[in-house]
């Protein structure tokens, strides 16, 4: 498939066992509902208070400042949510407004979270302690000459934030060597996971593919040739499994419909009911923005 723009790095729902299909993620979500969307700054500007509120089951922190303005103002940027509150408005009234705007607030906070995560990926130094997204979850690189081989503390498909990828290298290893070992490991995980998911959707559709090929094109997340060869961009392994599933289902549908007509999208929806949600996530990132690991 030729991808217009981009794919979200950190969509929501947790992914079940590989033999199962992912549960439907809440519309408009982009990162895990448990993700920390707002972090309290070490220092606050003078006259600003730190407050917290539960929005749709998620605890959100925000900076509250009193203002001479006549109406409540909401600002969301890389620093999180800031609420400018007129002096005559009670905090309880402000929280009522926050609840009424909860969908917009959470969506914007998640968008900024995605941008922060993308920036973190692009600024990798390939040193001990670096963080990179793996299947939609930040994991840490660890260099340890005592380990005999590459070891990941998590389980494929059940990743938890902060789990380490341990490389059998000295702590002061050359970044290029760290990058090479990490890339080899990521490609191996991508091959294993993509093969499982491809087989799942082939079984579901009753279709057959002749071959799965992994590559890293700058303009595509995947493609399907008329001979039945499916190509998947191995860097999709950075993304949440539910998004990987959408791309796989998309390419499987092309085995039957080599177009993007109504029958194609009907088949995609049969294979992956939440394709609209995932397709919207595609607009957030494009393969060319990921570092060439």
GROMACS .gro file of C-alpha atoms in nm:
model
  293
    1UNK     CA    1   0.000   0.000   0.000
    2UNK     CA    2   0.123   0.345  -0.080
    3UNK     CA    3   0.086   0.536   0.242
    4UNK     CA    4  -0.033   0.895   0.228
    5UNK     CA    5   0.111   1.037   0.549
    6UNK     CA    6   0.178   0.866   0.877
    7UNK     CA    7   0.130   0.603   1.139
    8UNK     CA    8   0.094   0.664   1.509
    9UNK     CA    9   0.378   0.531   1.719
   10UNK     CA   10   0.182   0.485   2.036
   11UNK     CA   11  -0.184   0.392   1.987
   12UNK     CA   12  -0.394   0.268   2.272
   13UNK     CA   13  -0.522  -0.078   2.354
   14UNK     CA   14  -0.314  -0.357   2.501
   15UNK     CA   15  -0.269  -0.643   2.257
   16UNK     CA   16  -0.383  -0.998   2.339
   17UNK     CA   17  -0.220  -1.329   2.258
   18UNK     CA   18  -0.092  -1.349   1.897
   19UNK     CA   19  -0.367  -1.595   1.806
   20UNK     CA   20  -0.631  -1.341   1.893
   21UNK     CA   21  -0.739  -1.023   1.722
   22UNK     CA   22  -0.684  -0.694   1.904
   23UNK     CA   23  -0.970  -0.541   2.095
   24UNK     CA   24  -1.118  -0.224   1.955
   25UNK     CA   25  -0.937   0.085   2.079
   26UNK     CA   26  -1.141   0.384   2.194
   27UNK     CA   27  -1.202   0.626   1.908
   28UNK     CA   28  -0.959   0.912   1.897
   29UNK     CA   29  -0.704   0.751   2.131
   30UNK     CA   30  -0.342   0.752   2.031
   31UNK     CA   31  -0.143   0.634   2.330
   32UNK     CA   32  -0.212   0.398   2.614
   33UNK     CA   33  -0.482   0.523   2.854
   34UNK     CA   34  -0.232   0.445   3.131
   35UNK     CA   35   0.040   0.656   2.970
   36UNK     CA   36   0.162   0.953   3.170
   37UNK     CA   37   0.028   1.240   2.962
   38UNK     CA   38   0.126   1.517   3.201
   39UNK     CA   39   0.436   1.535   3.417
   40UNK     CA   40   0.459   1.792   3.693
   41UNK     CA   41   0.744   2.034   3.620
   42UNK     CA   42   1.018   2.068   3.881
   43UNK     CA   43   0.936   2.438   3.920
   44UNK     CA   44   0.619   2.631   3.853
   45UNK     CA   45   0.597   2.995   3.745
   46UNK     CA   46   0.507   3.242   4.018
   47UNK     CA   47   0.135   3.245   4.087
   48UNK     CA   48   0.076   2.910   3.914
   49UNK     CA   49  -0.065   2.609   4.099
   50UNK     CA   50  -0.046   2.241   4.011
   51UNK     CA   51  -0.385   2.071   4.002
   52UNK     CA   52  -0.511   1.727   3.903
   53UNK     CA   53  -0.842   1.604   3.765
   54UNK     CA   54  -0.984   1.270   3.651
   55UNK     CA   55  -1.092   1.285   3.287
   56UNK     CA   56  -1.250   0.974   3.139
   57UNK     CA   57  -1.075   0.758   3.396
   58UNK     CA   58  -0.732   0.915   3.349
   59UNK     CA   59  -0.563   1.136   3.604
   60UNK     CA   60  -0.449   1.457   3.434
   61UNK     CA   61  -0.225   1.716   3.591
   62UNK     CA   62  -0.239   2.077   3.479
   63UNK     CA   63  -0.103   2.419   3.559
   64UNK     CA   64  -0.364   2.658   3.697
   65UNK     CA   65  -0.317   3.031   3.685
   66UNK     CA   66  -0.563   3.305   3.775
   67UNK     CA   67  -0.626   3.557   3.503
   68UNK     CA   68  -0.807   3.883   3.436
   69UNK     CA   69  -0.966   3.733   3.129
   70UNK     CA   70  -1.344   3.699   3.121
   71UNK     CA   71  -1.359   3.335   3.017
   72UNK     CA   72  -1.167   3.021   3.103
   73UNK     CA   73  -0.877   2.954   2.868
   74UNK     CA   74  -0.720   2.618   2.784
   75UNK     CA   75  -0.372   2.585   2.636
   76UNK     CA   76  -0.204   2.257   2.545
   77UNK     CA   77   0.156   2.239   2.433
   78UNK     CA   78   0.468   2.035   2.505
   79UNK     CA   79   0.445   2.146   2.869
   80UNK     CA   80   0.101   1.990   2.902
   81UNK     CA   81  -0.229   2.150   2.991
   82UNK     CA   82  -0.252   2.504   3.126
   83UNK     CA   83  -0.580   2.649   3.252
   84UNK     CA   84  -0.620   3.027   3.274
   85UNK     CA   85  -0.903   3.085   3.520
   86UNK     CA   86  -1.086   3.415   3.568
   87UNK     CA   87  -1.061   3.533   3.928
   88UNK     CA   88  -1.437   3.505   3.980
   89UNK     CA   89  -1.464   3.139   3.864
   90UNK     CA   90  -1.449   2.865   4.128
   91UNK     CA   91  -1.219   2.567   4.080
   92UNK     CA   92  -1.517   2.331   4.086
   93UNK     CA   93  -1.672   2.523   3.797
   94UNK     CA   94  -1.346   2.503   3.604
   95UNK     CA   95  -1.335   2.127   3.650
   96UNK     CA   96  -1.688   2.099   3.513
   97UNK     CA   97  -1.565   2.271   3.197
   98UNK     CA   98  -1.263   2.040   3.181
   99UNK     CA   99  -1.494   1.740   3.195
  100UNK     CA  100  -1.706   1.883   2.914
  101UNK     CA  101  -1.389   1.926   2.703
  102UNK     CA  102  -1.231   1.596   2.812
  103UNK     CA  103  -1.229   1.432   2.467
  104UNK     CA  104  -1.051   1.730   2.311
  105UNK     CA  105  -0.806   1.763   2.602
  106UNK     CA  106  -0.707   1.396   2.597
  107UNK     CA  107  -0.674   1.392   2.220
  108UNK     CA  108  -0.445   1.696   2.218
  109UNK     CA  109  -0.234   1.566   2.507
  110UNK     CA  110  -0.188   1.237   2.326
  111UNK     CA  111  -0.087   1.415   2.007
  112UNK     CA  112   0.186   1.599   2.195
  113UNK     CA  113   0.288   1.273   2.364
  114UNK     CA  114   0.335   1.121   2.018
  115UNK     CA  115   0.553   1.411   1.908
  116UNK     CA  116   0.767   1.379   2.220
  117UNK     CA  117   0.812   1.007   2.162
  118UNK     CA  118   0.902   1.064   1.797
  119UNK     CA  119   1.159   1.324   1.900
  120UNK     CA  120   1.307   1.079   2.150
  121UNK     CA  121   1.341   0.820   1.875
  122UNK     CA  122   1.512   1.063   1.641
  123UNK     CA  123   1.758   1.175   1.909
  124UNK     CA  124   1.891   0.829   1.997
  125UNK     CA  125   2.259   0.839   2.087
  126UNK     CA  126   2.300   0.458   2.092
  127UNK     CA  127   2.449   0.454   2.439
  128UNK     CA  128   2.370   0.275   2.763
  129UNK     CA  129   2.036   0.394   2.904
  130UNK     CA  130   1.891   0.521   2.575
  131UNK     CA  131   1.518   0.474   2.525
  132UNK     CA  132   1.346   0.360   2.207
  133UNK     CA  133   0.990   0.251   2.124
  134UNK     CA  134   0.937  -0.120   2.073
  135UNK     CA  135   0.587  -0.236   1.981
  136UNK     CA  136   0.449   0.095   2.101
  137UNK     CA  137   0.622   0.092   2.440
  138UNK     CA  138   0.941   0.271   2.547
  139UNK     CA  139   1.218   0.025   2.637
  140UNK     CA  140   1.574   0.097   2.753
  141UNK     CA  141   1.905  -0.008   2.603
  142UNK     CA  142   2.144  -0.169   2.848
  143UNK     CA  143   2.510  -0.247   2.775
  144UNK     CA  144   2.645  -0.533   2.986
  145UNK     CA  145   2.960  -0.730   2.899
  146UNK     CA  146   2.854  -0.999   3.147
  147UNK     CA  147   2.560  -1.119   2.936
  148UNK     CA  148   2.640  -1.390   2.682
  149UNK     CA  149   2.390  -1.284   2.416
  150UNK     CA  150   2.124  -1.023   2.346
  151UNK     CA  151   1.852  -1.051   2.607
  152UNK     CA  152   1.519  -0.869   2.636
  153UNK     CA  153   1.346  -0.863   2.972
  154UNK     CA  154   0.997  -0.867   2.821
  155UNK     CA  155   0.784  -1.101   2.612
  156UNK     CA  156   0.701  -1.027   2.250
  157UNK     CA  157   0.351  -0.882   2.240
  158UNK     CA  158   0.341  -0.815   2.615
  159UNK     CA  159   0.587  -0.530   2.655
  160UNK     CA  160   0.602  -0.313   2.967
  161UNK     CA  161   0.752   0.033   2.981
  162UNK     CA  162   1.111   0.046   3.102
  163UNK     CA  163   1.199  -0.316   3.028
  164UNK     CA  164   1.558  -0.347   2.911
  165UNK     CA  165   1.718  -0.476   2.596
  166UNK     CA  166   2.056  -0.599   2.720
  167UNK     CA  167   2.339  -0.607   2.468
  168UNK     CA  168   2.664  -0.804   2.530
  169UNK     CA  169   2.879  -0.495   2.497
  170UNK     CA  170   3.097  -0.285   2.728
  171UNK     CA  171   2.931   0.027   2.864
  172UNK     CA  172   3.159   0.246   2.652
  173UNK     CA  173   3.096   0.053   2.328
  174UNK     CA  174   3.098   0.244   2.000
  175UNK     CA  175   2.747   0.379   1.920
  176UNK     CA  176   2.767   0.228   1.571
  177UNK     CA  177   2.811  -0.120   1.721
  178UNK     CA  178   2.519  -0.061   1.958
  179UNK     CA  179   2.308   0.050   1.663
  180UNK     CA  180   2.403  -0.255   1.456
  181UNK     CA  181   2.315  -0.506   1.729
  182UNK     CA  182   1.990  -0.326   1.810
  183UNK     CA  183   1.888  -0.317   1.445
  184UNK     CA  184   1.959  -0.688   1.400
  185UNK     CA  185   1.750  -0.770   1.706
  186UNK     CA  186   1.461  -0.547   1.600
  187UNK     CA  187   1.454  -0.701   1.253
  188UNK     CA  188   1.445  -1.050   1.404
  189UNK     CA  189   1.152  -0.955   1.628
  190UNK     CA  190   0.975  -0.790   1.334
  191UNK     CA  191   1.007  -1.105   1.122
  192UNK     CA  192   0.872  -1.325   1.401
  193UNK     CA  193   0.579  -1.097   1.485
  194UNK     CA  194   0.483  -1.009   1.128
  195UNK     CA  195   0.481  -1.375   1.025
  196UNK     CA  196   0.239  -1.455   1.310
  197UNK     CA  197   0.007  -1.170   1.225
  198UNK     CA  198   0.017  -1.236   0.852
  199UNK     CA  199  -0.077  -1.600   0.907
  200UNK     CA  200  -0.361  -1.491   1.135
  201UNK     CA  201  -0.515  -1.266   0.867
  202UNK     CA  202  -0.455  -1.517   0.589
  203UNK     CA  203  -0.643  -1.778   0.792
  204UNK     CA  204  -0.917  -1.528   0.864
  205UNK     CA  205  -0.958  -1.431   0.499
  206UNK     CA  206  -0.898  -1.768   0.337
  207UNK     CA  207  -0.646  -1.602   0.103
  208UNK     CA  208  -0.289  -1.707   0.027
  209UNK     CA  209   0.032  -1.505   0.002
  210UNK     CA  210   0.333  -1.637  -0.186
  211UNK     CA  211   0.599  -1.468   0.028
  212UNK     CA  212   0.658  -1.217   0.307
  213UNK     CA  213   0.943  -0.974   0.251
  214UNK     CA  214   1.077  -0.723   0.504
  215UNK     CA  215   1.231  -0.396   0.389
  216UNK     CA  216   1.266  -0.034   0.501
  217UNK     CA  217   1.136   0.188   0.218
  218UNK     CA  218   1.113   0.559   0.289
  219UNK     CA  219   0.762   0.600   0.146
  220UNK     CA  220   0.570   0.284   0.230
  221UNK     CA  221   0.461   0.087   0.533
  222UNK     CA  222   0.374  -0.209   0.314
  223UNK     CA  223   0.283  -0.332  -0.033
  224UNK     CA  224   0.130  -0.630  -0.210
  225UNK     CA  225   0.237  -0.742  -0.558
  226UNK     CA  226   0.023  -0.923  -0.811
  227UNK     CA  227   0.233  -1.238  -0.756
  228UNK     CA  228   0.117  -1.251  -0.395
  229UNK     CA  229   0.436  -1.114  -0.235
  230UNK     CA  230   0.364  -0.895   0.067
  231UNK     CA  231   0.626  -0.644   0.177
  232UNK     CA  232   0.616  -0.494   0.526
  233UNK     CA  233   0.837  -0.215   0.652
  234UNK     CA  234   1.030  -0.376   0.938
  235UNK     CA  235   1.039  -0.043   1.123
  236UNK     CA  236   0.671  -0.098   1.199
  237UNK     CA  237   0.805  -0.295   1.496
  238UNK     CA  238   0.836   0.042   1.672
  239UNK     CA  239   0.456   0.069   1.660
  240UNK     CA  240   0.182  -0.074   1.875
  241UNK     CA  241   0.063  -0.422   1.766
  242UNK     CA  242  -0.286  -0.297   1.685
  243UNK     CA  243  -0.139  -0.060   1.425
  244UNK     CA  244   0.085  -0.332   1.284
  245UNK     CA  245  -0.227  -0.545   1.250
  246UNK     CA  246  -0.401  -0.279   1.044
  247UNK     CA  247  -0.113  -0.263   0.796
  248UNK     CA  248  -0.102  -0.642   0.769
  249UNK     CA  249  -0.480  -0.667   0.719
  250UNK     CA  250  -0.459  -0.390   0.459
  251UNK     CA  251  -0.203  -0.581   0.254
  252UNK     CA  252  -0.387  -0.913   0.290
  253UNK     CA  253  -0.699  -0.744   0.149
  254UNK     CA  254  -0.492  -0.647  -0.156
  255UNK     CA  255  -0.443  -1.017  -0.233
  256UNK     CA  256  -0.806  -1.013  -0.341
  257UNK     CA  257  -0.863  -0.650  -0.437
  258UNK     CA  258  -0.567  -0.476  -0.603
  259UNK     CA  259  -0.725  -0.134  -0.561
  260UNK     CA  260  -0.874   0.092  -0.297
  261UNK     CA  261  -1.235   0.063  -0.409
  262UNK     CA  262  -1.544  -0.005  -0.196
  263UNK     CA  263  -1.499  -0.383  -0.204
  264UNK     CA  264  -1.140  -0.346  -0.085
  265UNK     CA  265  -1.238  -0.136   0.215
  266UNK     CA  266  -1.528  -0.370   0.293
  267UNK     CA  267  -1.280  -0.658   0.310
  268UNK     CA  268  -1.041  -0.454   0.528
  269UNK     CA  269  -1.329  -0.380   0.764
  270UNK     CA  270  -1.417  -0.750   0.780
  271UNK     CA  271  -1.059  -0.834   0.871
  272UNK     CA  272  -0.999  -0.533   1.095
  273UNK     CA  273  -1.323  -0.360   1.207
  274UNK     CA  274  -1.143  -0.054   1.343
  275UNK     CA  275  -0.958   0.026   1.022
  276UNK     CA  276  -1.084   0.388   1.021
  277UNK     CA  277  -0.924   0.452   1.358
  278UNK     CA  278  -0.594   0.300   1.246
  279UNK     CA  279  -0.606   0.477   0.911
  280UNK     CA  280  -0.640   0.807   1.095
  281UNK     CA  281  -0.327   0.720   1.291
  282UNK     CA  282  -0.145   0.679   0.961
  283UNK     CA  283  -0.180   1.052   0.910
  284UNK     CA  284   0.035   1.125   1.214
  285UNK     CA  285   0.366   0.984   1.092
  286UNK     CA  286   0.533   0.880   0.772
  287UNK     CA  287   0.810   0.623   0.723
  288UNK     CA  288   1.054   0.892   0.620
  289UNK     CA  289   1.037   1.054   0.963
  290UNK     CA  290   1.169   0.747   1.143
  291UNK     CA  291   1.546   0.726   1.180
  292UNK     CA  292   1.714   0.484   0.942
  293UNK     CA  293   1.813   0.243   1.217
   0.00000   0.00000   0.00000
